[in-house]
Coordinates of C-alpha atoms in Angstrom, one line a residue:
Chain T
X1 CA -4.3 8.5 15.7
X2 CA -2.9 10.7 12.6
X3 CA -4.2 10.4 9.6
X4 CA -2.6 12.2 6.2
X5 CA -4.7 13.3 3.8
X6 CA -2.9 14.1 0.3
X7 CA -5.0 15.5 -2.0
X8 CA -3.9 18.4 -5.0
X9 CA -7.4 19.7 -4.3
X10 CA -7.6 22.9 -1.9
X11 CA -11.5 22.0 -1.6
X12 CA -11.3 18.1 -0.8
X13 CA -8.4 18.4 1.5
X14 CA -10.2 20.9 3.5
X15 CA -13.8 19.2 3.7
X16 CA -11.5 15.6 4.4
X17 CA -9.8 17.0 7.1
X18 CA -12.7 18.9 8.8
X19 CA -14.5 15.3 8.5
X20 CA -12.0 13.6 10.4
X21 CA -11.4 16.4 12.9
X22 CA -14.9 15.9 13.8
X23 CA -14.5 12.6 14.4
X24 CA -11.2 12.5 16.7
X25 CA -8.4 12.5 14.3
X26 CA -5.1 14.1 13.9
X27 CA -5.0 15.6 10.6
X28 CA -1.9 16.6 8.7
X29 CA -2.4 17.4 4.9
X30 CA -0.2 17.2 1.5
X31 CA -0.7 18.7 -1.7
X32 CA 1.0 16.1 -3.9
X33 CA 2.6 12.9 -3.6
X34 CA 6.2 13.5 -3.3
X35 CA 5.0 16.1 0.2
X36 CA 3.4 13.3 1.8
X37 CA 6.2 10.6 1.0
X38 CA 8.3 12.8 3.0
X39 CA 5.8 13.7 5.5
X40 CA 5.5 9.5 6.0
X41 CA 8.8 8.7 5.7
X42 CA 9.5 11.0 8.9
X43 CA 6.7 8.9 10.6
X44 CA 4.3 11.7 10.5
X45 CA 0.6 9.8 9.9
X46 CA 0.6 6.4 9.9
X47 CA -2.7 6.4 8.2
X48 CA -3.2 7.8 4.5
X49 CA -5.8 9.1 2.7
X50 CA -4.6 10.0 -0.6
X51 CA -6.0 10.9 -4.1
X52 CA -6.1 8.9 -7.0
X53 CA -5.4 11.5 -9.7
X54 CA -2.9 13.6 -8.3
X55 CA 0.2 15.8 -10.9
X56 CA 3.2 14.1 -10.5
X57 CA 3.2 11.2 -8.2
X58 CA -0.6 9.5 -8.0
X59 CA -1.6 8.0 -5.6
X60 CA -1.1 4.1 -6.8
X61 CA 2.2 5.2 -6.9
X62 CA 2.6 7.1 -3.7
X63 CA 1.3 3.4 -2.4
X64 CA 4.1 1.7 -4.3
X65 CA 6.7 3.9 -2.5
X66 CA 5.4 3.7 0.3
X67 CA 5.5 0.0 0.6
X68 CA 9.1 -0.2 -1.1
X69 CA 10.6 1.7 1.6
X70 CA 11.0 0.3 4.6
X71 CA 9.1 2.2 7.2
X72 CA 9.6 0.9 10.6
X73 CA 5.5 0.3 10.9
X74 CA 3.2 -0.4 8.9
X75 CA 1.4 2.5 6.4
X76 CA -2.6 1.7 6.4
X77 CA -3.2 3.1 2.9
X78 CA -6.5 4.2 1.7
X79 CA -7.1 5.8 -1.9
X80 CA -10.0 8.0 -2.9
X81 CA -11.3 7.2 -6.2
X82 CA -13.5 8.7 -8.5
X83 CA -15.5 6.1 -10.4
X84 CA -14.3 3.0 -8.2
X85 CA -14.0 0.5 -11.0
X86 CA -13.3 -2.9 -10.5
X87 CA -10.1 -2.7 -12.4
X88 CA -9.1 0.8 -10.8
X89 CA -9.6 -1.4 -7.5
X90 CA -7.4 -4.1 -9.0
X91 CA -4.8 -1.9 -9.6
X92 CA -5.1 -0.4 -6.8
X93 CA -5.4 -3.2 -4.6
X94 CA -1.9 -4.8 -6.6
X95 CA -0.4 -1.1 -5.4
X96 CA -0.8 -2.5 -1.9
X97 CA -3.5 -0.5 -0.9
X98 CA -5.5 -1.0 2.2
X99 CA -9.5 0.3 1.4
X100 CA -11.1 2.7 -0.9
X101 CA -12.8 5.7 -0.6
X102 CA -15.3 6.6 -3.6
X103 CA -15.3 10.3 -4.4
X104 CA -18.1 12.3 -3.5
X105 CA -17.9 10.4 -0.2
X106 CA -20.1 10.4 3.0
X107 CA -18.7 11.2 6.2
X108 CA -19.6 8.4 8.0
X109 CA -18.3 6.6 6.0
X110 CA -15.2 7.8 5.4
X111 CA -14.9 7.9 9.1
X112 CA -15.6 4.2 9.7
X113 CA -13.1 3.4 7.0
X114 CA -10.4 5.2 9.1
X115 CA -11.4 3.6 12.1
X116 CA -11.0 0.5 10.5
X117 CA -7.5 1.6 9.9
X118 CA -7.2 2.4 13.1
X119 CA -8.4 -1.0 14.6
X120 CA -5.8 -2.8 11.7
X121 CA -3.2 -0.9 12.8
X122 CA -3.4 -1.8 16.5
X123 CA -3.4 -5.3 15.5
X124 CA 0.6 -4.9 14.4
X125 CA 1.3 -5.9 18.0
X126 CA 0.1 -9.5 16.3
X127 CA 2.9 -9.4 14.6
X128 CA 5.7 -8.3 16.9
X129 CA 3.7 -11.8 19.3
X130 CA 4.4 -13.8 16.1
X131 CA 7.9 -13.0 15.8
X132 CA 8.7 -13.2 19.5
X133 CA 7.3 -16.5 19.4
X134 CA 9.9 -17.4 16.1
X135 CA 12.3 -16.2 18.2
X136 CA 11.3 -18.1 21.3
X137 CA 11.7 -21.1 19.5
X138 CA 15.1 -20.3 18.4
X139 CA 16.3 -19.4 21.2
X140 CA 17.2 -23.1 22.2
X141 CA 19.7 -22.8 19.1
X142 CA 22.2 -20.3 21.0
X143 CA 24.3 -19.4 17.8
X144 CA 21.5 -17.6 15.4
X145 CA 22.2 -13.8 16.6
X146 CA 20.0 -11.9 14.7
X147 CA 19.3 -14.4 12.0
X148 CA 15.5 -13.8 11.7
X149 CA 15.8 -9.8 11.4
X150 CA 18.5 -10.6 8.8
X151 CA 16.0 -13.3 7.0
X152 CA 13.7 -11.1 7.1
X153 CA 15.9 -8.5 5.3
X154 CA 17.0 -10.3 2.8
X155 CA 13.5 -12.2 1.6
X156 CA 11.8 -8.7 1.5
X157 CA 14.9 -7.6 -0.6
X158 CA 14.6 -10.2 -2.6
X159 CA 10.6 -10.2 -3.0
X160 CA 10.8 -6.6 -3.9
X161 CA 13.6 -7.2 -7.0
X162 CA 11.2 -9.7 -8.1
X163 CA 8.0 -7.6 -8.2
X164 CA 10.0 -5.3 -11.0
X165 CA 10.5 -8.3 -13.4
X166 CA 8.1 -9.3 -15.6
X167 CA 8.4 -13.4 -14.7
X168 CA 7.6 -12.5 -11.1
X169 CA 5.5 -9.0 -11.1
X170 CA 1.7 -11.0 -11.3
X171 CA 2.6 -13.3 -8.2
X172 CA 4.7 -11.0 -6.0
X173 CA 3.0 -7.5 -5.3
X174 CA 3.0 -5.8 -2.3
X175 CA 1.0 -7.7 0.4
X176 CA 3.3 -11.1 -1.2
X177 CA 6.3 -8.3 0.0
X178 CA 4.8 -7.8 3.6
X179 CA 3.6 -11.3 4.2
X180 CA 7.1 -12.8 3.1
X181 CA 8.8 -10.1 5.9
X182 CA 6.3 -11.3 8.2
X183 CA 6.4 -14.9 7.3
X184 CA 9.9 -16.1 6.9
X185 CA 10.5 -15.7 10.7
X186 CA 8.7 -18.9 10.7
X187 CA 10.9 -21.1 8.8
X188 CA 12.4 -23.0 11.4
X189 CA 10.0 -23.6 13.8
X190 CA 9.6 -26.8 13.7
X191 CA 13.1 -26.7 15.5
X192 CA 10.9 -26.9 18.7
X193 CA 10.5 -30.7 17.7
X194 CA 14.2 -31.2 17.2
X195 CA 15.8 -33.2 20.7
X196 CA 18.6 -31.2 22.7
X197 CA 21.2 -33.5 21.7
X198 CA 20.7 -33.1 18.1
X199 CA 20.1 -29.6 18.2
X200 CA 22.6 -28.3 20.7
X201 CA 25.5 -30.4 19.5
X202 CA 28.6 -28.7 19.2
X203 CA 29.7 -30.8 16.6
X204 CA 29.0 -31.8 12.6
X205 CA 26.0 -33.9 13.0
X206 CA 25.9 -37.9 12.2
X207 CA 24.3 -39.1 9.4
X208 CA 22.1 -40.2 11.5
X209 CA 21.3 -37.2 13.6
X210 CA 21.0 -35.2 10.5
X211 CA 18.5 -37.4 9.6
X212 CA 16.3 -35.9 12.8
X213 CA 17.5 -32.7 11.6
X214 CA 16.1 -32.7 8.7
X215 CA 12.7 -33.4 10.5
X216 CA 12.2 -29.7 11.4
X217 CA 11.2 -28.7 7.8
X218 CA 8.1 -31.0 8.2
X219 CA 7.4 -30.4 11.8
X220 CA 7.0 -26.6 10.8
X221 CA 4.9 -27.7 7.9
X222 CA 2.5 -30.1 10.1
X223 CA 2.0 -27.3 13.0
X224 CA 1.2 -24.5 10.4
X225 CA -0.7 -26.8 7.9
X226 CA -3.0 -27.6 11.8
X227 CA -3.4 -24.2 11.6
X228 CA -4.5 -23.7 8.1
X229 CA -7.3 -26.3 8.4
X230 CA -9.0 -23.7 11.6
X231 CA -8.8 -21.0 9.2
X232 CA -8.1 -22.1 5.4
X233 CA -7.4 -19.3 2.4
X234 CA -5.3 -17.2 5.2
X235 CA -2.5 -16.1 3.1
X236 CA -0.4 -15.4 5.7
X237 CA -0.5 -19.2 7.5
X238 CA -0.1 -20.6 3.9
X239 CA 2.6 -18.2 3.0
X240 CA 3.8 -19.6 6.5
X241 CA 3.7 -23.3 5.5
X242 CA 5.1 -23.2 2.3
X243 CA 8.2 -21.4 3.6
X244 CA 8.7 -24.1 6.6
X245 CA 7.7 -26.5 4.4
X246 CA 10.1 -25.8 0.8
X247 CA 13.1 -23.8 2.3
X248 CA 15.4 -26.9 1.9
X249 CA 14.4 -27.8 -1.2
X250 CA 16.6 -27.6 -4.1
X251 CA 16.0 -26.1 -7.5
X252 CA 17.1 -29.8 -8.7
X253 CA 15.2 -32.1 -6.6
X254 CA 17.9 -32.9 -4.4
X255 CA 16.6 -31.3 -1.5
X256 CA 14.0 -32.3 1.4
X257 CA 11.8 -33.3 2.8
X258 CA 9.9 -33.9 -0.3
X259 CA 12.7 -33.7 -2.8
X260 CA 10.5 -31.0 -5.0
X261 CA 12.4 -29.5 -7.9
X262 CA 12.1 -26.4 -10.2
X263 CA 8.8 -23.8 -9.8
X264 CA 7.1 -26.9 -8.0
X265 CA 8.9 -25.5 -5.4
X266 CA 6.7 -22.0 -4.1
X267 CA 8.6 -19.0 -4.4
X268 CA 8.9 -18.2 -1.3
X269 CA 10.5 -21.5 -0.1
X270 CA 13.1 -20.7 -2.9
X271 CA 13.4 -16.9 -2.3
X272 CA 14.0 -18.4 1.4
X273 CA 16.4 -20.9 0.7
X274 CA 18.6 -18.6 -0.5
X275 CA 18.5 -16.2 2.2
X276 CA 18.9 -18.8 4.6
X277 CA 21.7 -19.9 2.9
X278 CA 23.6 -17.0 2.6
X279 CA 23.1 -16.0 6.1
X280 CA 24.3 -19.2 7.4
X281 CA 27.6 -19.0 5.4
X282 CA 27.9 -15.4 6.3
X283 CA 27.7 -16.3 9.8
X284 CA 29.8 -18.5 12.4
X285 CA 29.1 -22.1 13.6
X286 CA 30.7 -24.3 15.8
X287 CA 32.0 -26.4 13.1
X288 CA 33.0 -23.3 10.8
X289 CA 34.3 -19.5 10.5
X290 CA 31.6 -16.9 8.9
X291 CA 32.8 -16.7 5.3
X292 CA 33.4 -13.7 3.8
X293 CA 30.9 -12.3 0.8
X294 CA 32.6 -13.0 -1.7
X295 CA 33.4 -16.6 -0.6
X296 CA 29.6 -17.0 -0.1
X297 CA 28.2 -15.3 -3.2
X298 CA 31.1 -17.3 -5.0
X299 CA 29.5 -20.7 -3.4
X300 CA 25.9 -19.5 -4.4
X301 CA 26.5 -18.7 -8.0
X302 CA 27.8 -21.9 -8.3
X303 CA 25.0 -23.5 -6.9
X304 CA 22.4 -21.6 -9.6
X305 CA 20.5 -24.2 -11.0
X306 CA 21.3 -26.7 -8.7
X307 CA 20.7 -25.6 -5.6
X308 CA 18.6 -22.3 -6.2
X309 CA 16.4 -20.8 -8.2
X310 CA 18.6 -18.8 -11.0
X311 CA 16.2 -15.9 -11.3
X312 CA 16.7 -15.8 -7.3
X313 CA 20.2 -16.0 -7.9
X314 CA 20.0 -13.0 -10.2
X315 CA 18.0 -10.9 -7.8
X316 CA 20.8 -11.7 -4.9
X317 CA 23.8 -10.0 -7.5
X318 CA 21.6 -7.3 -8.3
X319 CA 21.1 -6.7 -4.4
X320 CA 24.5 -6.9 -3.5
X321 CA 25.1 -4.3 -1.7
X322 CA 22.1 -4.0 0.4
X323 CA 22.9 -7.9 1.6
X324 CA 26.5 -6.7 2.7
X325 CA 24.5 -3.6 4.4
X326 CA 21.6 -5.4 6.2
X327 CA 24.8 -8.1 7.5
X328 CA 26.2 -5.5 8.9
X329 CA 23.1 -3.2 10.5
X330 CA 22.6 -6.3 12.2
X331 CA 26.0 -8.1 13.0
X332 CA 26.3 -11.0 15.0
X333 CA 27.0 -11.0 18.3
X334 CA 30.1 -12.2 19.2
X335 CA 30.1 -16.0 19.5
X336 CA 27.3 -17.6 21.5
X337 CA 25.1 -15.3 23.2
X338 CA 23.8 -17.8 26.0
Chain A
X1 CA -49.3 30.7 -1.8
X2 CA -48.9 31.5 -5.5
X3 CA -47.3 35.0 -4.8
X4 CA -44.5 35.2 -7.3
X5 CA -42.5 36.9 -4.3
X6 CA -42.1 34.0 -2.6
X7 CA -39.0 34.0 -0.5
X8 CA -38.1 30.5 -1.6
X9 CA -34.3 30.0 -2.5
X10 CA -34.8 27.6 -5.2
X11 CA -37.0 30.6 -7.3
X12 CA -33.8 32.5 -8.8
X13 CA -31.8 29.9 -10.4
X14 CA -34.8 27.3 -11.0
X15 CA -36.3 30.1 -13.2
X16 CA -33.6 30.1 -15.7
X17 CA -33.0 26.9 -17.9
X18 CA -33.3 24.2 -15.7
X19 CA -36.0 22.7 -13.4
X20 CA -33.7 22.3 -10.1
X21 CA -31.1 24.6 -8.6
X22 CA -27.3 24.2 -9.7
X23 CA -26.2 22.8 -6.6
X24 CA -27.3 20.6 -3.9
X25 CA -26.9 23.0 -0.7
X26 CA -28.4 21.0 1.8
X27 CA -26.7 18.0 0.6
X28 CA -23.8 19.2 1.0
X29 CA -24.2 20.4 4.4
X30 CA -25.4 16.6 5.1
X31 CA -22.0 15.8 4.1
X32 CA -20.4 18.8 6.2
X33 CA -22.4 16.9 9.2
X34 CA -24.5 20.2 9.7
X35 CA -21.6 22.1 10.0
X36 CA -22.5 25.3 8.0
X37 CA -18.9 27.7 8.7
X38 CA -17.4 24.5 6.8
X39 CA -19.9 24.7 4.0
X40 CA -19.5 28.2 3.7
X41 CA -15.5 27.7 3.3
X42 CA -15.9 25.0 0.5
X43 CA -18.4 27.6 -1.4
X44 CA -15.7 30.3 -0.7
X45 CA -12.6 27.8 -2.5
X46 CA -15.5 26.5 -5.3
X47 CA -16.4 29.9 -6.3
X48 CA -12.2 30.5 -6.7
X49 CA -11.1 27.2 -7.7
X50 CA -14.2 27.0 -10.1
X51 CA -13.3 29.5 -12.3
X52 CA -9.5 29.1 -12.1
X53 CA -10.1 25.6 -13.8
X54 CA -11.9 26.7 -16.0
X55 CA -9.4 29.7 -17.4
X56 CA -6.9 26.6 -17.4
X57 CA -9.1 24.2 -19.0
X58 CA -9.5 27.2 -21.7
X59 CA -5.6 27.6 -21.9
X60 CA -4.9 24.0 -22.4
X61 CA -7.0 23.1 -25.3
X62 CA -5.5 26.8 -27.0
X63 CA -2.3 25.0 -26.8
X64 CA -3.2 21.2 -27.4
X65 CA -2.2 20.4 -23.9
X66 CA -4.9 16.9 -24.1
X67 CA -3.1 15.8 -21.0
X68 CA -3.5 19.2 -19.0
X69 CA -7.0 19.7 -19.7
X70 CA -8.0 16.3 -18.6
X71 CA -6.4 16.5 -15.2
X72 CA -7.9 19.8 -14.3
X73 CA -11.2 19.1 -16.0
X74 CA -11.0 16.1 -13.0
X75 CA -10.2 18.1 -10.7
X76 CA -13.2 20.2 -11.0
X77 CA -15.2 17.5 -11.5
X78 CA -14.3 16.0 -8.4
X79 CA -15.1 19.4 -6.8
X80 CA -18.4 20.0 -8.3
X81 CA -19.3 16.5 -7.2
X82 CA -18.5 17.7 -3.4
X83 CA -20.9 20.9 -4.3
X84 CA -23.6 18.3 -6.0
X85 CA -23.4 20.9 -8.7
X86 CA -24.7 17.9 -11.7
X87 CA -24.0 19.7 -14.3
X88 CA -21.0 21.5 -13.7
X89 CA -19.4 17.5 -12.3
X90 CA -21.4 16.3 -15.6
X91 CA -19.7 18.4 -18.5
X92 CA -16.0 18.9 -16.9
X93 CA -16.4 14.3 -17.1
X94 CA -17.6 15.0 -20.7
X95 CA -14.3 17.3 -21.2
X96 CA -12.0 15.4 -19.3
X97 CA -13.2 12.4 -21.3
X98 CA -12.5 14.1 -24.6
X99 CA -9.4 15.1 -23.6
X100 CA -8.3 11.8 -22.6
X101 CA -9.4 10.4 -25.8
X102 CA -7.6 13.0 -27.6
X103 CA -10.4 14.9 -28.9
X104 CA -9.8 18.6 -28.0
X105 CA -12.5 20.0 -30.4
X106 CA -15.2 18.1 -28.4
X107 CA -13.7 19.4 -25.1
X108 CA -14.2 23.1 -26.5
X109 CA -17.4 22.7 -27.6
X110 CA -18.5 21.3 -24.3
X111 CA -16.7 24.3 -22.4
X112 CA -19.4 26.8 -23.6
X113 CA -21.8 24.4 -21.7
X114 CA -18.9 24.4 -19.0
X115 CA -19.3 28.2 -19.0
X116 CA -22.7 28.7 -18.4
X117 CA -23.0 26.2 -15.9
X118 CA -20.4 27.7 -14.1
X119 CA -22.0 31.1 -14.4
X120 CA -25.4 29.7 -12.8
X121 CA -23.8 27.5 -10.3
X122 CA -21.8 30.7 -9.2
X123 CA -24.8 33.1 -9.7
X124 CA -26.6 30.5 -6.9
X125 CA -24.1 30.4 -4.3
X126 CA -25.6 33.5 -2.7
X127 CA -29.0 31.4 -2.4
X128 CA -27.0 28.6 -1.5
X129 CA -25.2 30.8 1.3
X130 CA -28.1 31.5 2.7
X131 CA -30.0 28.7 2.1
X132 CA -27.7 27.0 4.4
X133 CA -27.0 29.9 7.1
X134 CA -30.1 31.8 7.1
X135 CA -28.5 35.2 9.4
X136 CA -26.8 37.4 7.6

């Protein structure tokens, strides 16, 4: 696999890259941060070993990038430090960084941290079987299109805003960013427990059968919160569960199943609402047209403070334009697919 | 065994001020994984780095550039670290320290100590050169 090794120094670049030679690795080098943000962005390494202390951009802030942009796979990040303080570690970790190298290092060491990388990085086919699964169970609901790669658009748009404002930064860094793209695949799965003719009717539902409806959000919840108990303080399964569990809630209490209001409500189930929301008026139903943007960011402002989150709100007409471009990277297909 | 002509490496340097030689050799062909062509290239970039730093380190605190002379004082620090040269790693902390803090008289006092440990850590590498590849 190929690793990058970005260092400003001639002397550690040369004895990092030999290191890992030896050991089986593609090495490509940078000399500073803004030459190995390129070199990733055109998919070069997808493993990085970069300095801390590096002119211009250093290597916390090479991570930052890095995890803003949306690489089609996943960066494993490592930095090499020179004292390794808790709080350098901290800050690095909040960065999104993967591991830590302490400077001066030992080969084998450094060469079992990459191989860690390595074995991480093979594990990303995890998360492709998660999301086919998400979309497995949504395929029984033949009008969605592309509704998950949208969702999962517009939370990580949304998650990132957030982690620049000063209300949201200490809660959302960058694994909250890459969990929530992973994660909000999930917030319908409890769909599977939904019957046919609830599900597949191609009508507005009764009060009745909205009732069952309704169910899903703590079908999705049960299964995942099953999960949590085999393997408890797993960020992702709880991010999981709180976003199956909350994404109908309403800002006011209103919503269900439990009728949770304000920041009782996890983030993520309100960053989620919202997506959900918009996506669903942006696209068509049986029962209704796709509204246009403006119609549906009209109908969501309206609804700040009653239905969603107003910081949320905020984020979405801040981020605009990117919504309008992810709905159309991924349009919908052309009525019902199946 | 007390013949003064002893071809031992360590004799040259350790004969100076200090009880050990300027530079771990062996340890840092440990680190190389025996591999003594790649020891012998870091020796070759230390002996030009080294000294560049230091001529910027020098230029920096002449024109109250705190910032400047901290980052390449860590740079050579981390270098010397690679070479286990102590106390060339040890004072280029002390300056970089200084010069974070602001304190650019302390970081040009500590370059004469910079100086001369350069100067011995560079006078060594021959030793070290050989110490580590024995042929010529």
């Amino acid at each position: 696999m190929r690793i990058l090794v970005a260092d400003d120094s001639d002397l550690f670049r040369t004895l990092m890259q030999a290191t890992l030679t030896g050991a089986g690795f593609d090495v490509i080098t940078a000399a500073d941060g803004t030459e190995a943000f390129e070199r990733l962005s055109a998919g070069e390494a997808r493993i990085v070993l970069a300095d801390w202390e590096m002119p211009g951009m250093s290597g916390p802030e090479l991570c930052r990038r890095v995890r803003a942009a949306n690489l089609p796979h996943y960066t494993y990040f490592m930095l090499v430090t020179s004292h390794g303080s808790p709080e350098e570690r901290v800050a690095g970790l909040a960065a999104g960084a993967d591991d830590f190298v302490t400077k001066p290092f030992h080969p084998a060491e450094l060469i079992a941290r990459a191989r860690t990388g390595e074995r991480l990085l093979s594990l990303e086919t995890r998360d492709v079987a998660i999301f086919a699964m998400a979309k497995l169970a949504e395929s029984r609901d033949p009008e969605t299109g592309a509704h998950l790669e949208r969702v999962q658009e517009y939370t990580r748009l949304l998650a990132q805003h957030l982690a620049g404002s000063e209300k949201f930064k200490s809660i959302v860094d960058g694994e909250y960013i890459r969990l929530i793209y992973l994660t909000s695949p999930l917030h319908d799965i409890g769909k599977v427990g939904i019957p046919d003719c609830v599900l597949l009717k191609p009508d507005r539902l009764s009060d009745a059968e909205f009732a069952i409806m309704k169910t899903h959000a703590s079908i999705g919840a049960e299964t995942l919160d099953a999960a949590l108990r085999k393997f408890p303080n797993t960020r992702f399964l709880q991010m999981a569960r709180d976003i199956a569990a909350t994404h109908h809630e309403r800002w006011d209490g209103t919503g269900y199943p439990a009728g949770l209001s304000g920041e009782a409500i996890p983030l993520c189930g309100r960053i989620m609402a919202l997506a959900d929301v918009y996506d669903a008026l942006t696209s068509k139903r049986v029962y209704k047209a796709a509204f246009g943007h403006e119609i549906a960011k009209a109908m969501i402002v309206k609804e700040s403070g009653s239905h969603f989150d107003p910081d949320v709100v905020q984020a979405f007409l801040q981020l605009e334009e990117r919504f309008l471009a992810i709905r159309d990277q991924f349009a919908q297909p052309m009525a019902a697919a199946a | 065994m007390t013949d003064t002509q002893s071809p031992d490496i360590r004799t040259p340097a350790s004969r100076t001020d200090s009880p050990c030689p300027p530079l771990d050799a062996l340890a840092l062909l440990e680190r190389c994984m025996g591999n003594a062509a790649l020891v012998a290239m870091l020796f070759d970039k230390f002996e030009k780095q080294a000294r560049e730093d230091l001529v910027r380190i020098e230029q920096a605190i002449a024109s109250h550039d705190a910032g400047q002379a901290s980052r390449v004082a860590h740079a050579l620090k981390g270098a010397a670290g690679a070479l286990s040269a102590t106390e060339v790693q040890k004072t280029a902390a002390a300056i970089e320290h200084a010069a974070r803090e602001n304190r650019l008289d302390a970081a040009a006092e500590c370059c004469t100590t910079l100086t001369r440990e350069l100067d011995r850590c560079l006078a060594y590498l021959p030793s070290a050169r050989a110490a580590v590849n024995p042929q010529p």
